[in-house]
mmCIF file of C-alpha atoms and ligand atoms in Angstrom:
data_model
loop_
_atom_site.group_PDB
_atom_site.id
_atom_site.type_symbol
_atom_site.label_atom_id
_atom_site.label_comp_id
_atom_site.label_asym_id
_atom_site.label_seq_id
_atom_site.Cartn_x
_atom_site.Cartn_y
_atom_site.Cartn_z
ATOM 1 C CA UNK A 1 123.660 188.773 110.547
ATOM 2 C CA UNK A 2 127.327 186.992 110.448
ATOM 3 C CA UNK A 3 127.273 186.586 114.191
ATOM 4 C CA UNK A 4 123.423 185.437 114.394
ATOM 5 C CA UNK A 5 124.995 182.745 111.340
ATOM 6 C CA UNK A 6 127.753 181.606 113.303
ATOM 7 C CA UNK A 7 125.744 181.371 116.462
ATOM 8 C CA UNK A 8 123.234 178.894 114.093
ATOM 9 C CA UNK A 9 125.737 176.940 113.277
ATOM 10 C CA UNK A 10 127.553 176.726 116.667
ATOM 11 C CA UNK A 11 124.481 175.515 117.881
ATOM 12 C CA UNK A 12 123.893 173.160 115.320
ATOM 13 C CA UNK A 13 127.231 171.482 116.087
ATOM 14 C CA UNK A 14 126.463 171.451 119.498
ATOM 15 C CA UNK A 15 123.264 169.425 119.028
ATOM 16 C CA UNK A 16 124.756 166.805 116.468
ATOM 17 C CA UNK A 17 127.536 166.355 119.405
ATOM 18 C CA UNK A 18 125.175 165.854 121.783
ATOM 19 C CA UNK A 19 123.445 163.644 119.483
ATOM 20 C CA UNK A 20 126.059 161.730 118.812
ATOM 21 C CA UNK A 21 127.551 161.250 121.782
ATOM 22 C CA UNK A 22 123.793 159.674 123.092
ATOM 23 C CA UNK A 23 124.024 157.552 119.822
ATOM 24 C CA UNK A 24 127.198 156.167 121.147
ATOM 25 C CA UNK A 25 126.281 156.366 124.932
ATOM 26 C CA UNK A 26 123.466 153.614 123.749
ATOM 27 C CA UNK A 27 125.715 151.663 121.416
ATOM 28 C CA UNK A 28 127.792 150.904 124.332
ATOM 29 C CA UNK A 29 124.920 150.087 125.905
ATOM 30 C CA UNK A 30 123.623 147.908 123.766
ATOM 31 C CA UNK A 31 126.799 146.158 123.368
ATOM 32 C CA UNK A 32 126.722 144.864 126.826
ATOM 33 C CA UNK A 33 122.501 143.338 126.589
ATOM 34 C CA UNK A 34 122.918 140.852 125.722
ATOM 35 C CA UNK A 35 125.854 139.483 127.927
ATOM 36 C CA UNK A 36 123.914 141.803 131.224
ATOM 37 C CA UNK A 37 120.336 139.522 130.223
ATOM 38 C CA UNK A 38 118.608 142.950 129.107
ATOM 39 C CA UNK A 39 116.846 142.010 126.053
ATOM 40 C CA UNK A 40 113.423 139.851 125.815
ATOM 41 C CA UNK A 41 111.539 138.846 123.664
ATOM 42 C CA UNK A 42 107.381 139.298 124.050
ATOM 43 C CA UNK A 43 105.083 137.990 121.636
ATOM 44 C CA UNK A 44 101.933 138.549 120.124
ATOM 45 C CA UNK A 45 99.258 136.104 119.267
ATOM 46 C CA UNK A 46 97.648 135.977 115.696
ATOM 47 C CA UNK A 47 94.198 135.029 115.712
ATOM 48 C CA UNK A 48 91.447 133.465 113.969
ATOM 49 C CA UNK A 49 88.723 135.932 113.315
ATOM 50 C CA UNK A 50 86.245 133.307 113.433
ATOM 51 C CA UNK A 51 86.560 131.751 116.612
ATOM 52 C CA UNK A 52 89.144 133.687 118.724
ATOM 53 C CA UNK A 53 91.649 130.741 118.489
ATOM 54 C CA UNK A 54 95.660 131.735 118.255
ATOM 55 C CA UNK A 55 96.517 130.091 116.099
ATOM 56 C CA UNK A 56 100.060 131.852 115.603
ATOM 57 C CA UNK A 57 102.341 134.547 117.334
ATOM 58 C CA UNK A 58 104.887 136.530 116.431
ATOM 59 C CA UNK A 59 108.294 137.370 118.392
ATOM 60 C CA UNK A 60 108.979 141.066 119.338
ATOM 61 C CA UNK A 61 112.096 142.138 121.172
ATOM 62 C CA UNK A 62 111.870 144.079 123.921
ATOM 63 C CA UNK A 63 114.986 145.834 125.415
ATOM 64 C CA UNK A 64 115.312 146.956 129.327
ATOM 65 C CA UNK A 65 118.397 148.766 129.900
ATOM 66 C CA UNK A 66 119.509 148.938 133.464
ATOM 67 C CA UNK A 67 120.495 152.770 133.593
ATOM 68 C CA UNK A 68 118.219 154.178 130.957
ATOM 69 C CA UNK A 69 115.177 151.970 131.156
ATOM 70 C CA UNK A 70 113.034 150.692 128.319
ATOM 71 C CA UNK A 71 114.243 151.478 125.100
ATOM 72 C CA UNK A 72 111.774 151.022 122.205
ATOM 73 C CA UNK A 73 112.627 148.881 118.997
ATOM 74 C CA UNK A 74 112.223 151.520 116.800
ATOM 75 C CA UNK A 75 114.983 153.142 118.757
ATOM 76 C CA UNK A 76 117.453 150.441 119.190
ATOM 77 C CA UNK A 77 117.195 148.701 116.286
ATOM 78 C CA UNK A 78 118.097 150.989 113.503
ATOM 79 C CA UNK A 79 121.321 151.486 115.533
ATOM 80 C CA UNK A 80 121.768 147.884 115.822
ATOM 81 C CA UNK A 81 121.896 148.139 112.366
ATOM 82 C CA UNK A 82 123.582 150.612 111.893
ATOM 83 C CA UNK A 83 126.596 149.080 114.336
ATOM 84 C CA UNK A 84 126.163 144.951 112.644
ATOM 85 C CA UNK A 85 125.136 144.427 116.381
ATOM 86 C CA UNK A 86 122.041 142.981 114.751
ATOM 87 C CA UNK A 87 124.007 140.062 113.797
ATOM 88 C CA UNK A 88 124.191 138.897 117.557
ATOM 89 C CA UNK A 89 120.689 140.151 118.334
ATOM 90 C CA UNK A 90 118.985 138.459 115.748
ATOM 91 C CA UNK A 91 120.879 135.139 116.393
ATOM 92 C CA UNK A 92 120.034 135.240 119.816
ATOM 93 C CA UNK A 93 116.253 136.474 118.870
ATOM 94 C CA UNK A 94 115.889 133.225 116.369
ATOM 95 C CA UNK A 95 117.466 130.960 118.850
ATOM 96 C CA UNK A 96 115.303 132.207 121.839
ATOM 97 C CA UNK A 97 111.991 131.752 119.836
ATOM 98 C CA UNK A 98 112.952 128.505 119.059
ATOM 99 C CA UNK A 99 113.754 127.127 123.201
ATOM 100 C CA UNK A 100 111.072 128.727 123.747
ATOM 101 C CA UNK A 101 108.864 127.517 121.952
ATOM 102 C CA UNK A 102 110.166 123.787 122.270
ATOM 103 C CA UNK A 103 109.782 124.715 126.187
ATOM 104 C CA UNK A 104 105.978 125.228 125.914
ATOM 105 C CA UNK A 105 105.507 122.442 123.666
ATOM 106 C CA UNK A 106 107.387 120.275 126.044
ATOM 107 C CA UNK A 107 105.637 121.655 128.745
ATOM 108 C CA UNK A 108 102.259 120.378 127.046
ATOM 109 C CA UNK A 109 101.207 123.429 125.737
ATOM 110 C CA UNK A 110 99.082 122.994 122.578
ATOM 111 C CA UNK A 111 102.133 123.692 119.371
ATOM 112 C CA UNK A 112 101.608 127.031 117.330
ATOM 113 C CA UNK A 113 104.245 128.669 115.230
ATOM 114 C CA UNK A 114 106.524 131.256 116.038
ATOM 115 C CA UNK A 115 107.473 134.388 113.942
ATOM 116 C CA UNK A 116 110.593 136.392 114.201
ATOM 117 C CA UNK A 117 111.179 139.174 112.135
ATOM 118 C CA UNK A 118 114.664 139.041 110.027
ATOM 119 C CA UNK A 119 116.646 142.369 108.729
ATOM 120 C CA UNK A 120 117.890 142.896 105.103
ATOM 121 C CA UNK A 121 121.248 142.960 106.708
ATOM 122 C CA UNK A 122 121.045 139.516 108.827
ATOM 123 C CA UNK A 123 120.080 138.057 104.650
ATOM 124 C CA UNK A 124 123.279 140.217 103.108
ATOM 125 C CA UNK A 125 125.154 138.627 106.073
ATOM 126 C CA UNK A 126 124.602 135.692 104.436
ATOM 127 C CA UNK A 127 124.380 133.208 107.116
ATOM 128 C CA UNK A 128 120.186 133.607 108.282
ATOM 129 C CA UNK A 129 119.475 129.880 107.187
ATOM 130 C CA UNK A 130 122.981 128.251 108.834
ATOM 131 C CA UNK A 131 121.710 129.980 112.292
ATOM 132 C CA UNK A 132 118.386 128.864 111.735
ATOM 133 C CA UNK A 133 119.027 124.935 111.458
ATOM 134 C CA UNK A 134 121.713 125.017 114.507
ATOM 135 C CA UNK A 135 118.723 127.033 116.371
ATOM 136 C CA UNK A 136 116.306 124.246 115.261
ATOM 137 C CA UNK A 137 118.656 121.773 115.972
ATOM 138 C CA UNK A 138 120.034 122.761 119.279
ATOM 139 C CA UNK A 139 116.314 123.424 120.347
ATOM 140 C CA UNK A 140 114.811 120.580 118.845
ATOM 141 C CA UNK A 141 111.882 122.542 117.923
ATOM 142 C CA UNK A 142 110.166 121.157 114.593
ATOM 143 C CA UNK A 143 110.808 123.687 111.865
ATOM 144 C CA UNK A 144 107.165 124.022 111.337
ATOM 145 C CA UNK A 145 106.768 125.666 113.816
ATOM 146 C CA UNK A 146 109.074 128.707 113.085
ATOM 147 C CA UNK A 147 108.444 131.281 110.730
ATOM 148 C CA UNK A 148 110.574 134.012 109.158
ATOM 149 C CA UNK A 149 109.230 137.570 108.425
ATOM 150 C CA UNK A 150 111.102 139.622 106.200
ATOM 151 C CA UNK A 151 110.119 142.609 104.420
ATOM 152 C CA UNK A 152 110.548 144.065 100.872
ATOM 153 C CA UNK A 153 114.343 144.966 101.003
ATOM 154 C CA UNK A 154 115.347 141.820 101.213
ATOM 155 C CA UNK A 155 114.600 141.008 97.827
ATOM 156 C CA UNK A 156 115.809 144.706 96.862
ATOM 157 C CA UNK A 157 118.984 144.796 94.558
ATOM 158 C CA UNK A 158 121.453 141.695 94.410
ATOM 159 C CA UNK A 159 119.188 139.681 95.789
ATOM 160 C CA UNK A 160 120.759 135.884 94.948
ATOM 161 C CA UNK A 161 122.003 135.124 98.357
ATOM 162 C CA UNK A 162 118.584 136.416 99.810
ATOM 163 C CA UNK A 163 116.526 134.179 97.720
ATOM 164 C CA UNK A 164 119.324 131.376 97.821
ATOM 165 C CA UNK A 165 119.310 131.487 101.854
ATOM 166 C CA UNK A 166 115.161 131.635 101.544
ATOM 167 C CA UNK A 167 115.121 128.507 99.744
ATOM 168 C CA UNK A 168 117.068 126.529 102.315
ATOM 169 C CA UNK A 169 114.898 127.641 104.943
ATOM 170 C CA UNK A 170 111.741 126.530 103.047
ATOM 171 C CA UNK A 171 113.759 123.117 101.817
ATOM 172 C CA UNK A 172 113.961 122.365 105.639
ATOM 173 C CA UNK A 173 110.375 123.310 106.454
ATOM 174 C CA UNK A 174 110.211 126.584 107.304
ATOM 175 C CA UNK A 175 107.854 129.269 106.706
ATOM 176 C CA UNK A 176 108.526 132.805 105.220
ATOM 177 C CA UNK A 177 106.470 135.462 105.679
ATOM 178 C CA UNK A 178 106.330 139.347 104.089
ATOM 179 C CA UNK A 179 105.922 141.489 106.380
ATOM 180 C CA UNK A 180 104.826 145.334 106.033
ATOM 181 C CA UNK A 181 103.027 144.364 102.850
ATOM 182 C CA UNK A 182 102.454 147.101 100.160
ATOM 183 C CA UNK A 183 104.719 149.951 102.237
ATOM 184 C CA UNK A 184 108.678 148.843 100.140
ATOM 185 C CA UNK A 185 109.264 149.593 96.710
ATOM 186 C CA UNK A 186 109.059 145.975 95.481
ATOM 187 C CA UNK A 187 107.210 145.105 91.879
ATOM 188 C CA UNK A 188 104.672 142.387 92.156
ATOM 189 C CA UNK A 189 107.438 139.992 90.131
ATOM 190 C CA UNK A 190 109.109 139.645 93.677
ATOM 191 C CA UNK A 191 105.541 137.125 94.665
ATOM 192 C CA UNK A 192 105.765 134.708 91.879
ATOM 193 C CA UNK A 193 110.060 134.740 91.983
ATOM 194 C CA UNK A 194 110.765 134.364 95.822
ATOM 195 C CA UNK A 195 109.414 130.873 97.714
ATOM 196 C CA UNK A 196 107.012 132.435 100.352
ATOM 197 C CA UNK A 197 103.773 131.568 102.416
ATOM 198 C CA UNK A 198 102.495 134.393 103.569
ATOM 199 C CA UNK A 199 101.784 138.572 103.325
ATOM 200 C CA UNK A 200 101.225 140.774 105.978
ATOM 201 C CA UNK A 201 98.563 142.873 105.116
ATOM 202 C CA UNK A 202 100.615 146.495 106.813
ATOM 203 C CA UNK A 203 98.853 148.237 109.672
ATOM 204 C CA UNK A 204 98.531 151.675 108.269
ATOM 205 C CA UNK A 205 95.920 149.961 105.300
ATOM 206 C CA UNK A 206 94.378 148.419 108.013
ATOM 207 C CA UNK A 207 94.557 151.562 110.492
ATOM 208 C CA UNK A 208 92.291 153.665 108.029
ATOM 209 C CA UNK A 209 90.379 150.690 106.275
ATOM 210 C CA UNK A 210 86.839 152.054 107.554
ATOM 211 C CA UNK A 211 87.647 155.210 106.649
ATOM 212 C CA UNK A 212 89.808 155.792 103.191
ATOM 213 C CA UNK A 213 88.582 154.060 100.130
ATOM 214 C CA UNK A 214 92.444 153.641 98.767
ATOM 215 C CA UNK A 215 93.203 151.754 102.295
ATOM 216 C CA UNK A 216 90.605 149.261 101.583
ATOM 217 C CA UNK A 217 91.117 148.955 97.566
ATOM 218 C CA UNK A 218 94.914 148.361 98.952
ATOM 219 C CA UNK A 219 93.992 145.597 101.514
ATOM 220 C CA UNK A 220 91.071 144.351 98.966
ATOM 221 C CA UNK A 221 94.050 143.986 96.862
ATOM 222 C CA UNK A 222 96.093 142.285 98.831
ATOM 223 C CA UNK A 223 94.061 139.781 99.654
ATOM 224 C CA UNK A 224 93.273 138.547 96.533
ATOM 225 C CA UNK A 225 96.695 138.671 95.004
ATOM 226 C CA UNK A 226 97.411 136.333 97.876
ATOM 227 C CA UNK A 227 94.063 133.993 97.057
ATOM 228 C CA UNK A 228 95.744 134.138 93.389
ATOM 229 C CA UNK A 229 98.971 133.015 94.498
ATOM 230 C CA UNK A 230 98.222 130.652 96.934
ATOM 231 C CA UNK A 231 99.576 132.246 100.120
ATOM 232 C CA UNK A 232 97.872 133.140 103.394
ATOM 233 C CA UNK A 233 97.501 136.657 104.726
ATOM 234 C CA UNK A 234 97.575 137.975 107.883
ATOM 235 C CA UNK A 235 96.171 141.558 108.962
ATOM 236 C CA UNK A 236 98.516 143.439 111.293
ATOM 237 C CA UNK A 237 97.705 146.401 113.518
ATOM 238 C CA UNK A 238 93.469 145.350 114.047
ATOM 239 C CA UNK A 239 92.708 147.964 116.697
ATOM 240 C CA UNK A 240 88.653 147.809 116.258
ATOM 241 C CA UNK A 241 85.679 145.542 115.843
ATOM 242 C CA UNK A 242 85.212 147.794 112.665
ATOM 243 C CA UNK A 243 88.635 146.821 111.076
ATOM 244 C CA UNK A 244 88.016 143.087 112.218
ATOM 245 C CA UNK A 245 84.353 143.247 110.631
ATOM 246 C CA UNK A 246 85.983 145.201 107.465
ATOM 247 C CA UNK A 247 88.966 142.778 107.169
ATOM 248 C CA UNK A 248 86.209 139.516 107.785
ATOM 249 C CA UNK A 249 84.484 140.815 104.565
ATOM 250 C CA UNK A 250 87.149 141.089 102.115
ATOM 251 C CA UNK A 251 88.287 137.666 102.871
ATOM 252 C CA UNK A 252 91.072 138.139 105.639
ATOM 253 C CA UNK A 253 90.398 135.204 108.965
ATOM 254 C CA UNK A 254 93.530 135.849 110.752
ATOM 255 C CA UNK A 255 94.645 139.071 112.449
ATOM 256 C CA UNK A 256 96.922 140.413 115.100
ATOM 257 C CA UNK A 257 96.621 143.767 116.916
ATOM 258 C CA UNK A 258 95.827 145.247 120.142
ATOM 259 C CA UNK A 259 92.282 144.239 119.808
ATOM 260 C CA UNK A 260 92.752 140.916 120.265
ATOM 261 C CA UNK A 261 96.119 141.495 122.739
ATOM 262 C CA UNK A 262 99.275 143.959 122.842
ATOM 263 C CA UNK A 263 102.573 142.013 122.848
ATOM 264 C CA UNK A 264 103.198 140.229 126.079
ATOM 265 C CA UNK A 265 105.379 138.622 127.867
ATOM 266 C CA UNK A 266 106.577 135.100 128.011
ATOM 267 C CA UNK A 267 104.274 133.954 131.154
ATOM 268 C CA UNK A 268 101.713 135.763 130.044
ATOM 269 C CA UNK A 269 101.940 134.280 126.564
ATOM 270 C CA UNK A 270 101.980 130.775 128.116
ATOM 271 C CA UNK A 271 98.526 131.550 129.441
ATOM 272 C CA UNK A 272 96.892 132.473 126.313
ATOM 273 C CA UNK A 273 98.173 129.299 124.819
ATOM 274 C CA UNK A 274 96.974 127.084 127.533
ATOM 275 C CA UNK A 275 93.790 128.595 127.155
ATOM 276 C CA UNK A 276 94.086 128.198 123.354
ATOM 277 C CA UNK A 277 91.886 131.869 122.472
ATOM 278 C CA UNK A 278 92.066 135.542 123.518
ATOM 279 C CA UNK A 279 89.483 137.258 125.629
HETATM 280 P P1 C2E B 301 106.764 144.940 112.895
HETATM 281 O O1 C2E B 301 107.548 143.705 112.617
HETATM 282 O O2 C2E B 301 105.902 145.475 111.817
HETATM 283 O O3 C2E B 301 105.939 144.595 114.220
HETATM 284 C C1 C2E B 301 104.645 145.064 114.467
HETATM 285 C C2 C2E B 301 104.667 146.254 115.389
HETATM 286 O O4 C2E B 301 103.332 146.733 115.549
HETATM 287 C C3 C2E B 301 105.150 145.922 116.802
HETATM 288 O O5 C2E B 301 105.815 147.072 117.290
HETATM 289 C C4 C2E B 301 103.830 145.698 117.548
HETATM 290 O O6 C2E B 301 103.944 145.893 118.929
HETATM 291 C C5 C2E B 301 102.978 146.754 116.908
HETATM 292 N N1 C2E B 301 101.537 146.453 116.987
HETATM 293 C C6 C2E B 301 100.937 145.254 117.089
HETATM 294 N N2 C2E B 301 99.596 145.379 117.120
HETATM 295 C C7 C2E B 301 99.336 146.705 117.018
HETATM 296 C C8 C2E B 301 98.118 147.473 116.987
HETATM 297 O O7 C2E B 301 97.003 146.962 117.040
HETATM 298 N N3 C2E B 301 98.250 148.830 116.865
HETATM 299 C C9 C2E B 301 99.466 149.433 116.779
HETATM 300 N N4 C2E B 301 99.497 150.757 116.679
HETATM 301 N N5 C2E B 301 100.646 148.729 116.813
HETATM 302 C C10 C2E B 301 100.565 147.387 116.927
HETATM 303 P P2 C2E B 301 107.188 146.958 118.085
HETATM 304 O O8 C2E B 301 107.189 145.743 118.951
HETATM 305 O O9 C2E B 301 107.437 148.282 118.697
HETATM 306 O O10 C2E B 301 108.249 146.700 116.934
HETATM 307 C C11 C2E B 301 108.487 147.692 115.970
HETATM 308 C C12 C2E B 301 109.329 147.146 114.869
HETATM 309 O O11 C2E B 301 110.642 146.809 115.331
HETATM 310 C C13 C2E B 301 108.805 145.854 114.245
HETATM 311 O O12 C2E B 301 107.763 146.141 113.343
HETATM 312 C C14 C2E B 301 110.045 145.339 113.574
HETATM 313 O O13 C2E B 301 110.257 145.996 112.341
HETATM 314 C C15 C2E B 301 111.127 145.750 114.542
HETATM 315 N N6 C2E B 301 111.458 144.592 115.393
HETATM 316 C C16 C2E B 301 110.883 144.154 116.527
HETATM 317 N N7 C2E B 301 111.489 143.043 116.978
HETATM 318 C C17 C2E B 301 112.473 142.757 116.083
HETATM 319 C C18 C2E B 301 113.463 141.721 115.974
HETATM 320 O O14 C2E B 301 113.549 140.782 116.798
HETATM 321 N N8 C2E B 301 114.312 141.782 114.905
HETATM 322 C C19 C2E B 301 114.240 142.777 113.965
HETATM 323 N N9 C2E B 301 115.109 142.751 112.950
HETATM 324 N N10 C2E B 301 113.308 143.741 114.031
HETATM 325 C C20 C2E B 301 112.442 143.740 115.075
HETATM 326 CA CA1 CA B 302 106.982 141.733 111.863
HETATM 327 CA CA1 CA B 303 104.756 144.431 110.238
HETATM 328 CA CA1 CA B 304 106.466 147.655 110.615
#
């Protein structure tokens, strides 16, 4: 009994060494992507139900380590911020949407917005809108055409310098957009108080909207508390022709998801903006 117990727990340090000696493996890693050209970003367009125009897309980063191979966001980035090496990613993910952008507009390519997505910790950092006009500025991209998506815990808890460093980034002409809609712990007061343009309906209301009566009341929802407040929604994670129809009902025109395309590359992107629709 004692020996099987300190056999458990012998193994059980074992593994959390192991685990943490991977943790820091990729930390060290992930240090050096930036500077080694590892990370990318791909993006995926948003779409107008109606007529199949993209009429949006949203930046997603993409990291290719050299030893270990691809290494998915939902991996790397809760280390990043874990480690504050989200500071450095996220500048260099803001200021990479915006030349690139600016490089397809220059390059004659009809001019949609770009999304990035924004951590709580970039907004407790403090300095989101600062990076944001010397990214606009050293781009030259139109602020327009840049969009910020946070989620609910950025207006969680002392949330002054969050809704101060929103306000200069709609003052200069930015967009902000909650994303993950419904899935924080945010009261409805958040809407009305903090200066935004946008909800994200969440994919798992949309993944089971034909099929669970509380997804769709939630989305239904949604959708008109945007209508009532004057912002536009977005459906995220539209896999079917049924969740397109569903969402098309209830009042929802614009949608991204795998049904219209995955996120893709750069090139590839450029493509699907010359041609100004998917499929
Ligand atoms: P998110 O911001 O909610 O991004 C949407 C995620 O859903 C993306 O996963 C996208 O590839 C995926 N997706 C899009 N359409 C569909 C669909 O039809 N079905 C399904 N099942 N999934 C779909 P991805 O690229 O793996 O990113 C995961 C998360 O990592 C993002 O969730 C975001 O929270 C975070 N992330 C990605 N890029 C960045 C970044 O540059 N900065 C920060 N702070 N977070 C990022
Ligand atoms: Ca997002
Ligand atoms: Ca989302
Ligand atoms: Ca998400």
């Amino acid at each position: 009994m004692k020996k099987s117990g300190r056999n458990g727990f012998r193994f059980f340090k074992g593994e959390m060494n192991a685990q943490a000696l991977r943790w820091l493996a990729l930390e060290t890693r992930l240090r050096r992507a930036i500077e080694r050209d590892e990370l990318a970003l791909h993006y995926q367009p948003q779409v107008s139900r109606i007529d199949g125009a993209v009429v949006g897309m949203e930046a997603l980063l993409r990291w290719h380590s050299e030893e270990i191979g691809a290494v998915p966001p939902g991996d790397f980035i809760p280390l990043a911020e874990d480690t504050g090496l989200i500071h450095p990613i996220g500048e260099w993910v803001i200021r990479r949407a915006c030349f690139q952008n600016k490089a397809w507009q220059n390059a004659g390519l009809p001019p949609v917005r770009v999304a990035v997505n924004v951590s709580a910790n970039q907004f407790k950092a403090g300095a989101v809108s600062a990076i944001v006009r010397k990214a606009l500025a050293d781009s030259g991209l139109a602020p327009r055409y840049l969009e910020v998506e946070l989620t609910e815990s950025v207006m969680l808890g002392d949330s002054a310098a969050a809704e101060a460093q929103m306000a200069e980034l709609r003052a200069m002409g930015v967009s902000l957009s909650l994303d993950d809609f419904g899935t924080g712990y945010s009261s409805l007061g958040y809407l009305s108080r903090f200066p935004l343009d946008k909800l994200k309906i969440d994919q798992t209301f949309v993944r089971n909207i034909t099929t669970e009566q509380r997804s769709a009341a939630i989305a239904q929802a949604t959708i008109a508390l945007a209508q009532g407040l004057s912002l536009s929604v977005v459906a995220e994670g539209v896999e079917t022709i049924g969740q397109r129809d569903f969402l098309g009902l209830i009042g929802c025109d614009v949608m991204q998801g795998y049904l219209y395309s995955r996120p893709v590359p750069a090139h590839e992107m450029a493509l699907l903006l010359a041609k100004g629709r998917v499929a």
